Short mmCIF file of C-alpha atoms and ligand atoms in Angstrom, two decimals:
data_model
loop_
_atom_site.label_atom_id
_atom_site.label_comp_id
_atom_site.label_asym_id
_atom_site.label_seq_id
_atom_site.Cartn_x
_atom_site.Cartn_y
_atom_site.Cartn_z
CA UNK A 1 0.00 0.00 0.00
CA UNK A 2 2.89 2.08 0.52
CA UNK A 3 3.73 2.84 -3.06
CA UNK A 4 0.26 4.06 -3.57
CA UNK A 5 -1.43 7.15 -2.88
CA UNK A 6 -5.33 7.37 -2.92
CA UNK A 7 -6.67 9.98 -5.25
CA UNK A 8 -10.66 8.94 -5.05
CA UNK A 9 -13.00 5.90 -4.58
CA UNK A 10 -14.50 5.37 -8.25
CA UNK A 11 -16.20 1.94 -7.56
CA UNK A 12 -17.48 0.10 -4.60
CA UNK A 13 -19.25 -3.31 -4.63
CA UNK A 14 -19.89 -6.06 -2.12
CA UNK A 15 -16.61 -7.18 -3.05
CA UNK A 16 -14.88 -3.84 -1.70
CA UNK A 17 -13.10 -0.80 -3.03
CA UNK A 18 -12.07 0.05 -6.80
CA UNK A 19 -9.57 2.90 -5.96
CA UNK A 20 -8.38 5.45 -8.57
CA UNK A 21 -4.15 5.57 -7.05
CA UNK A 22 -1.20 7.63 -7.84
CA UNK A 23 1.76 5.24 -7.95
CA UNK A 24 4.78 6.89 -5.95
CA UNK A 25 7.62 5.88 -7.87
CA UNK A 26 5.94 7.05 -11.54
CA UNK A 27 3.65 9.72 -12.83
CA UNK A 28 1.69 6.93 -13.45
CA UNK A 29 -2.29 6.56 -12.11
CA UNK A 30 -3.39 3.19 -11.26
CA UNK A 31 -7.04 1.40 -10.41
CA UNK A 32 -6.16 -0.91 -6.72
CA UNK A 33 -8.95 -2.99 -6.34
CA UNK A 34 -8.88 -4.11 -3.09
CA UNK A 35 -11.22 -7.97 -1.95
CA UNK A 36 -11.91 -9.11 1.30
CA UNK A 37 -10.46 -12.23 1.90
CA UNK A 38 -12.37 -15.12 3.47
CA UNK A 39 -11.27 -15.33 6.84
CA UNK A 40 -11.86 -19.00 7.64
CA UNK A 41 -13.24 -20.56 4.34
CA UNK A 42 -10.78 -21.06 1.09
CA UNK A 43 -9.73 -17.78 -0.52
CA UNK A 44 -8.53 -19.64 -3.35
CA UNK A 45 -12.01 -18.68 -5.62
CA UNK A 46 -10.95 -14.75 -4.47
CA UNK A 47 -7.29 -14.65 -5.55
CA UNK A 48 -8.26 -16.64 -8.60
CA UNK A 49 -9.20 -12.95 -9.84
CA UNK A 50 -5.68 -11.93 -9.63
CA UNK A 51 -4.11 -15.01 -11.14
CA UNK A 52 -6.05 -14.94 -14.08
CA UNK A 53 -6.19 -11.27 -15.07
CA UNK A 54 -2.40 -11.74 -14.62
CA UNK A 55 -2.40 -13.91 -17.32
CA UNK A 56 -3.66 -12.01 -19.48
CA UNK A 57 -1.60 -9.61 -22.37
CA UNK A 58 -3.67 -7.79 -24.77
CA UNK A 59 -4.21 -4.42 -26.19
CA UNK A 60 -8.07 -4.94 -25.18
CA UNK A 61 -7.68 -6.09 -22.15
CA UNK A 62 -7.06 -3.99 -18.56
CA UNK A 63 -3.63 -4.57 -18.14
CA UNK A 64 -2.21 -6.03 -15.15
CA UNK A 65 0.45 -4.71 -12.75
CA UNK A 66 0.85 -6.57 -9.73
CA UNK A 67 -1.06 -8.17 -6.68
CA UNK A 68 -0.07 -8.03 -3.03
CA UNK A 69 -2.14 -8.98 0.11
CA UNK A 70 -2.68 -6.38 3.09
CA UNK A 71 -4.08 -8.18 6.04
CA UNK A 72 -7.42 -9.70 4.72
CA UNK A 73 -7.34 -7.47 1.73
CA UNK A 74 -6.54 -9.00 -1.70
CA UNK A 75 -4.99 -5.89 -4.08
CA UNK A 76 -4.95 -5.96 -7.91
CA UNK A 77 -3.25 -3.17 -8.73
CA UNK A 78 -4.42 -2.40 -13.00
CA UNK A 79 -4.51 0.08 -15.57
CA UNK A 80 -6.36 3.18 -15.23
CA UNK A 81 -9.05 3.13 -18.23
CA UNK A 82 -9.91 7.19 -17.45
CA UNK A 83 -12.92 6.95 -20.10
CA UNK A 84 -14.72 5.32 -17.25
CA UNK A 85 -16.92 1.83 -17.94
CA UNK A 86 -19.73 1.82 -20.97
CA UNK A 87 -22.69 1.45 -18.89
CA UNK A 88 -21.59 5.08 -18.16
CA UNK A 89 -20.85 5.62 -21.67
CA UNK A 90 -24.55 4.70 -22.76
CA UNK A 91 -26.26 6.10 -20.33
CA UNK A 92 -24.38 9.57 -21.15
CA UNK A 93 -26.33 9.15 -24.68
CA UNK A 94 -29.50 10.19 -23.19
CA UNK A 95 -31.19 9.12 -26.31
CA UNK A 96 -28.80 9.91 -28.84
CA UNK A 97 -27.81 6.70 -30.89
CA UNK A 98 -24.06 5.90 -31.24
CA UNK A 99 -22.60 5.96 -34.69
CA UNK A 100 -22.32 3.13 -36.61
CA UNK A 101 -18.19 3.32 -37.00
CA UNK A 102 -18.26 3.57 -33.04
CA UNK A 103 -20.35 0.42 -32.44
CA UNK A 104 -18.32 -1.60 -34.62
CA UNK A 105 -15.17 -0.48 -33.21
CA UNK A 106 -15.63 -0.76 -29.80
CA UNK A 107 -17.12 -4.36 -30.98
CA UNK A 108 -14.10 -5.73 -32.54
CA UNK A 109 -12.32 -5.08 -29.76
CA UNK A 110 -14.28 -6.61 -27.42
CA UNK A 111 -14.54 -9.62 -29.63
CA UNK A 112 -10.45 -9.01 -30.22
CA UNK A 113 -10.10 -8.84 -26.05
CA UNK A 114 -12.95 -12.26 -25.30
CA UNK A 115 -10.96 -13.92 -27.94
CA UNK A 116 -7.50 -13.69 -26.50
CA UNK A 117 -9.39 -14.47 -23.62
CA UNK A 118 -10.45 -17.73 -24.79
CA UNK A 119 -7.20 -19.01 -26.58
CA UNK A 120 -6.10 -18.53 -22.98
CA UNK A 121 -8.74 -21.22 -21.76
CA UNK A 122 -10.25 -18.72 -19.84
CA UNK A 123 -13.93 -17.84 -19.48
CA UNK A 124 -14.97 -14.56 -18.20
CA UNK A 125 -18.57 -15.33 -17.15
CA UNK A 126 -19.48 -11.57 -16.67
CA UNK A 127 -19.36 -9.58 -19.85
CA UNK A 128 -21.06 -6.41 -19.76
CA UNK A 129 -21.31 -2.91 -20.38
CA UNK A 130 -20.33 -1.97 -16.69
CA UNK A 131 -17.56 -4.49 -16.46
CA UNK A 132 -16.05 -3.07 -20.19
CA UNK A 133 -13.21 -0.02 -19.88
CA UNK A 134 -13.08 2.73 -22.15
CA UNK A 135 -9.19 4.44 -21.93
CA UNK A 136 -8.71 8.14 -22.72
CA UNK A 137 -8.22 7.84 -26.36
CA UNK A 138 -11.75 5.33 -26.75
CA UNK A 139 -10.06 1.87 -26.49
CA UNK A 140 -12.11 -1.07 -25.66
CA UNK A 141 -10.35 -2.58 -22.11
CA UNK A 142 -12.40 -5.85 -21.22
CA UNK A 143 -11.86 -6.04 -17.48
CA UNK A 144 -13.78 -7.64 -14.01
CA UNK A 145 -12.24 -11.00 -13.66
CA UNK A 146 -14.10 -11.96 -11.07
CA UNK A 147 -16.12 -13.99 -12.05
CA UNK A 148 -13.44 -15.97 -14.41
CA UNK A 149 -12.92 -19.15 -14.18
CA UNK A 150 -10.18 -21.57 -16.22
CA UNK A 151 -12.11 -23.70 -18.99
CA UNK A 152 -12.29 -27.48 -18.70
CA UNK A 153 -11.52 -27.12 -14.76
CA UNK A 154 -13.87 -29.86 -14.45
CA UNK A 155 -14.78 -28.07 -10.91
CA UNK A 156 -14.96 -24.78 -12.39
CA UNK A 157 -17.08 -26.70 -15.29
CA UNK A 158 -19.46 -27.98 -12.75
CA UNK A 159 -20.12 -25.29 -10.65
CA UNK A 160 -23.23 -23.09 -12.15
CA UNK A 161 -22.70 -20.25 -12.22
CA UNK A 162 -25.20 -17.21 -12.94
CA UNK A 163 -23.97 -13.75 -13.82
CA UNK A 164 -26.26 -10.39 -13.85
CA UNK A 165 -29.27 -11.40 -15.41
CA UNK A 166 -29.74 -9.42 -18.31
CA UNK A 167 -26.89 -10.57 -19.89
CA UNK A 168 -27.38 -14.66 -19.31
CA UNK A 169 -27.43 -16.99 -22.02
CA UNK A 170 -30.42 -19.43 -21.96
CA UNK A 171 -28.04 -22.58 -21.02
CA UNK A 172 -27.35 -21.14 -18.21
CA UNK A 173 -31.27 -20.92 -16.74
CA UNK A 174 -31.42 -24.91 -18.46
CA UNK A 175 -28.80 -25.60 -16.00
CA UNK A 176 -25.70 -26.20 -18.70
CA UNK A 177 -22.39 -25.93 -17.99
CA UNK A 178 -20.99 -22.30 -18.94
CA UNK A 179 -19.05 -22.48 -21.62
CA UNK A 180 -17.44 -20.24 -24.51
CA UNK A 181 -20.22 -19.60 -26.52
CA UNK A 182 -22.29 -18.64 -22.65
CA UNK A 183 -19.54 -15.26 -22.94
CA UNK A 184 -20.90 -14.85 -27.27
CA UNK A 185 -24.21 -14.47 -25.89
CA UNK A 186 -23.67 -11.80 -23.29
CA UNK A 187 -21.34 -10.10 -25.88
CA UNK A 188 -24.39 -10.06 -28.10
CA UNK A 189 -26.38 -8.44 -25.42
CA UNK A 190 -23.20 -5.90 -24.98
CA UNK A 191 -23.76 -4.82 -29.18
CA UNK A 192 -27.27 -4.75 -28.70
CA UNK A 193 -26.89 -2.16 -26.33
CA UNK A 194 -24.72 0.00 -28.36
CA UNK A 195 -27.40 -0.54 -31.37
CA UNK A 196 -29.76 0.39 -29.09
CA UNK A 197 -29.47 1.67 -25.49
CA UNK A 198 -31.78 -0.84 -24.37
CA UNK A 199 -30.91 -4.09 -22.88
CA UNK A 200 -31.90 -6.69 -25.77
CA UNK A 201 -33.73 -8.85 -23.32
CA UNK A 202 -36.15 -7.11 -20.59
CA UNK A 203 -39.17 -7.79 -18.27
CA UNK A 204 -41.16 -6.84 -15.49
CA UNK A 205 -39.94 -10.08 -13.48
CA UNK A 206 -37.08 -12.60 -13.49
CA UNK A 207 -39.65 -15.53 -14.73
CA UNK A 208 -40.58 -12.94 -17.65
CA UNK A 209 -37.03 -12.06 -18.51
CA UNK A 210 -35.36 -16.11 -18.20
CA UNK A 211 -38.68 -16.34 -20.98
CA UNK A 212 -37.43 -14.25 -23.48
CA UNK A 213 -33.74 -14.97 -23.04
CA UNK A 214 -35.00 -18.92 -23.33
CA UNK A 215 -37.28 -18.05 -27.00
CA UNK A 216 -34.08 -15.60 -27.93
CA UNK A 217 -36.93 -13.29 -28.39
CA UNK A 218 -35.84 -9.80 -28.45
CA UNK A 219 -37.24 -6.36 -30.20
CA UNK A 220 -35.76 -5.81 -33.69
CA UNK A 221 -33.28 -3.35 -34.25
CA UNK A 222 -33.25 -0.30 -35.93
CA UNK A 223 -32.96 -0.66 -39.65
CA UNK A 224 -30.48 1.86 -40.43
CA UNK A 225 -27.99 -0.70 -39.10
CA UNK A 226 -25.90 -2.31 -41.51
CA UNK A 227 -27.54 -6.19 -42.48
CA UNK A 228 -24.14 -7.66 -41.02
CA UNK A 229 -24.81 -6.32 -37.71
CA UNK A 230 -28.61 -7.81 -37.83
CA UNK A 231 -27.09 -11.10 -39.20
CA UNK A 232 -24.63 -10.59 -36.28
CA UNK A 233 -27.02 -10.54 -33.88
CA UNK A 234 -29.31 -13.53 -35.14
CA UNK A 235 -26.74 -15.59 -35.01
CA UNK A 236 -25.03 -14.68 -31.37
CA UNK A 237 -28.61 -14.87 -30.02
CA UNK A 238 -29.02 -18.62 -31.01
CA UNK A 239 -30.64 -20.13 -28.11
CA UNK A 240 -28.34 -23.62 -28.68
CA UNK A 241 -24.96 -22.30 -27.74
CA UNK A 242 -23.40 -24.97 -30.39
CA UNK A 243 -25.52 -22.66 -33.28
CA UNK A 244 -23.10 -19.43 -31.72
CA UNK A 245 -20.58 -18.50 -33.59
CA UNK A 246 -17.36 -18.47 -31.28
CA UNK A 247 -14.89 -15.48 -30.64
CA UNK A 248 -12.56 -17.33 -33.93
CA UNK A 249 -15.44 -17.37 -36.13
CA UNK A 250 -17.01 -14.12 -35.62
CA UNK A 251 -12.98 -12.42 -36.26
CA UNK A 252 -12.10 -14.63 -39.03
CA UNK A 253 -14.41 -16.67 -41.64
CA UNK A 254 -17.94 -15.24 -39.99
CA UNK A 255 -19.98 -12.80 -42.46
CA UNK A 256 -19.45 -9.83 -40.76
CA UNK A 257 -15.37 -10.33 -39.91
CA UNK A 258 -14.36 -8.43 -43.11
CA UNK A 259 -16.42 -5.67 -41.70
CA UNK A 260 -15.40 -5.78 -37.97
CA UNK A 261 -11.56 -6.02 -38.81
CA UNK A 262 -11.54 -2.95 -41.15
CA UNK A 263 -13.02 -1.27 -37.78
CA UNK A 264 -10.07 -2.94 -35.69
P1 ADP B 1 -16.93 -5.49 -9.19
O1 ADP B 1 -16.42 -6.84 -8.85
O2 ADP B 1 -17.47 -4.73 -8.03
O3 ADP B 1 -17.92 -5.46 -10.32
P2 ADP B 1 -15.08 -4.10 -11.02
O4 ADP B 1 -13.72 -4.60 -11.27
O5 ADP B 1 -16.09 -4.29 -12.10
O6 ADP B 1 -15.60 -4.70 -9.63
O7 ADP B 1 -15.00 -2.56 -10.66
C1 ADP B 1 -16.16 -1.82 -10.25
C2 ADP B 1 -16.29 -0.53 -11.07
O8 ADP B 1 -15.11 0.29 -10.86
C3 ADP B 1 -16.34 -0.75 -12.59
O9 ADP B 1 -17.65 -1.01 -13.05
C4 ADP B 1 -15.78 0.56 -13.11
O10 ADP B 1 -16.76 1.57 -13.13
C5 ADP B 1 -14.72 0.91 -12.07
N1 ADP B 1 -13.40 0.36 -12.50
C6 ADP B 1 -12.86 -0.82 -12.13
N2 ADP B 1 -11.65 -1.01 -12.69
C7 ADP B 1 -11.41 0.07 -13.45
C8 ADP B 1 -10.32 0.48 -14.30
N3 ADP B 1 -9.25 -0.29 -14.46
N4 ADP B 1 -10.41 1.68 -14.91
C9 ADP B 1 -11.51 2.45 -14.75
N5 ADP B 1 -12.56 2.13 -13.98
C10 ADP B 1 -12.53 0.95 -13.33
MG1 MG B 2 -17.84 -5.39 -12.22
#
């Protein structure tokens, strides 16, 4: 703690504190987010956070600095992504649609950041607009790993695990195992959002919602919207994840990846 000085609180969850720092030895500002530890129980599901974000090297992805415990306070010290998270961003829009060339930028990345994430046998399990960075100069920074878990961890496989609602795939409500294509849907629900500034899937109670998510039955989108992001979307919101198109696809041989990698 003592190479960091607090500048202000910008996030605070049950998990604890997401603290906007001035590292002492640099110019540099830093995010420390600092977990509770379990006191008793294991604390190997907390620092599992740290270990895999760690991990992790991509342009589209929060990058990692170091971890350190304090007491019974896990710290993940991480790049600052000043341009705040895009819940923020979409709900600055008031009702003033994003541009096309934005949507599909900030996409690609996502899909460029999930992907690296993925070849890394990783799954995130909580993609969404208020887990997703935005950096000064508009760069997609996927970050929130904790809810990650490693892929084919036949623990980690069991376990079910159920994110925020609006942004569950319908496997997950059957029971399924998450898998890859579980994080394809919730990106889908991510570019809805930009399309849209509505959440793709919405109701007046959970039985409702888990309804629609389970018929992949969502409002269409606007038409001014190129046909590859409508094909796009058909195709992420395929209620049999094995229909998805994974993170590969999507980037490389999908309909739309000529599209999305001019934007990357
Ligand atoms: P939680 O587990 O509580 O969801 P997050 O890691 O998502 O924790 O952080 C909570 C909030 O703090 C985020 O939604 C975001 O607004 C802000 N935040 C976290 N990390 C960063 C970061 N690296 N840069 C900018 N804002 C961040
Ligand atoms: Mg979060």
């Amino acid at each position: 703690m003592e190479n960091y000085s607090l500048v202000k609180i910008i996030g605070e969850g049950s998990f604890g504190r997401a603290l906007l720092v001035q590292c002492k030895n640099s110019e540099q500002k830093c995010v420390l987010k600092e977990i509770q530890l379990p006191l008793n129980s294991k604390s190997e599901n907390t620092r599992r956070e740290a270990v895999l974000l760690s991990k992790m090297s991509h342009a589209n992805i929060v990058a990692f600095r170091e971890s350190f415990e304090d007491g019974n306070l896990l710290c993940i010290v991480m790049e600052y992504c000043s341009g705040g998270d895009l819940l923020q961003r979409i709900q600055k829009q008031q009702k003033e649609q994003f541009l096309v060339d934005d949507i599909l930028k900030w996409f690609a990345q996502m899909c460029a950041g999930a992907k690296h994430i993925h070849d890394k046998r990783v799954l995130h399990r909580d993609l969404k607009s208020k887990n997703i960075f935005l950096t000064e100069n508009g760069t997609i920074k996927l970050g929130d790993f904790g809810s990650a878990c490693v892929l084919n961890n036949s623990k980690a496989f069991a376990q079910t695990y159920v994110g925020t609602p609006y942004y569950v795939a319908p496997e997950i409500w059957d029971n399924q195992p998450y898998n890859n294509k579980s994080d394809v849907w919730s990106l889908g629900c991510v570019l809805y959002e930009l399309c849209t500034l509505q959440h793709p899937f919405q109701a007046s109670s959970w039985k409702r919602l888990i309804l629609k998510v389970c018929r992949g039955s969502y409002p269409p989108l606007p038409r001014h919207l190129p046909y590859e992001v409508h094909y796009l979307l058909k195709h992420m919101f395929k209620t049999n994840p094995k229909d998805r198109p994974s993170l590969h696809t999507i980037l490389t041989s999908h309909r739309v990846s000529k599209l999305l990698r001019h934007h990357l």
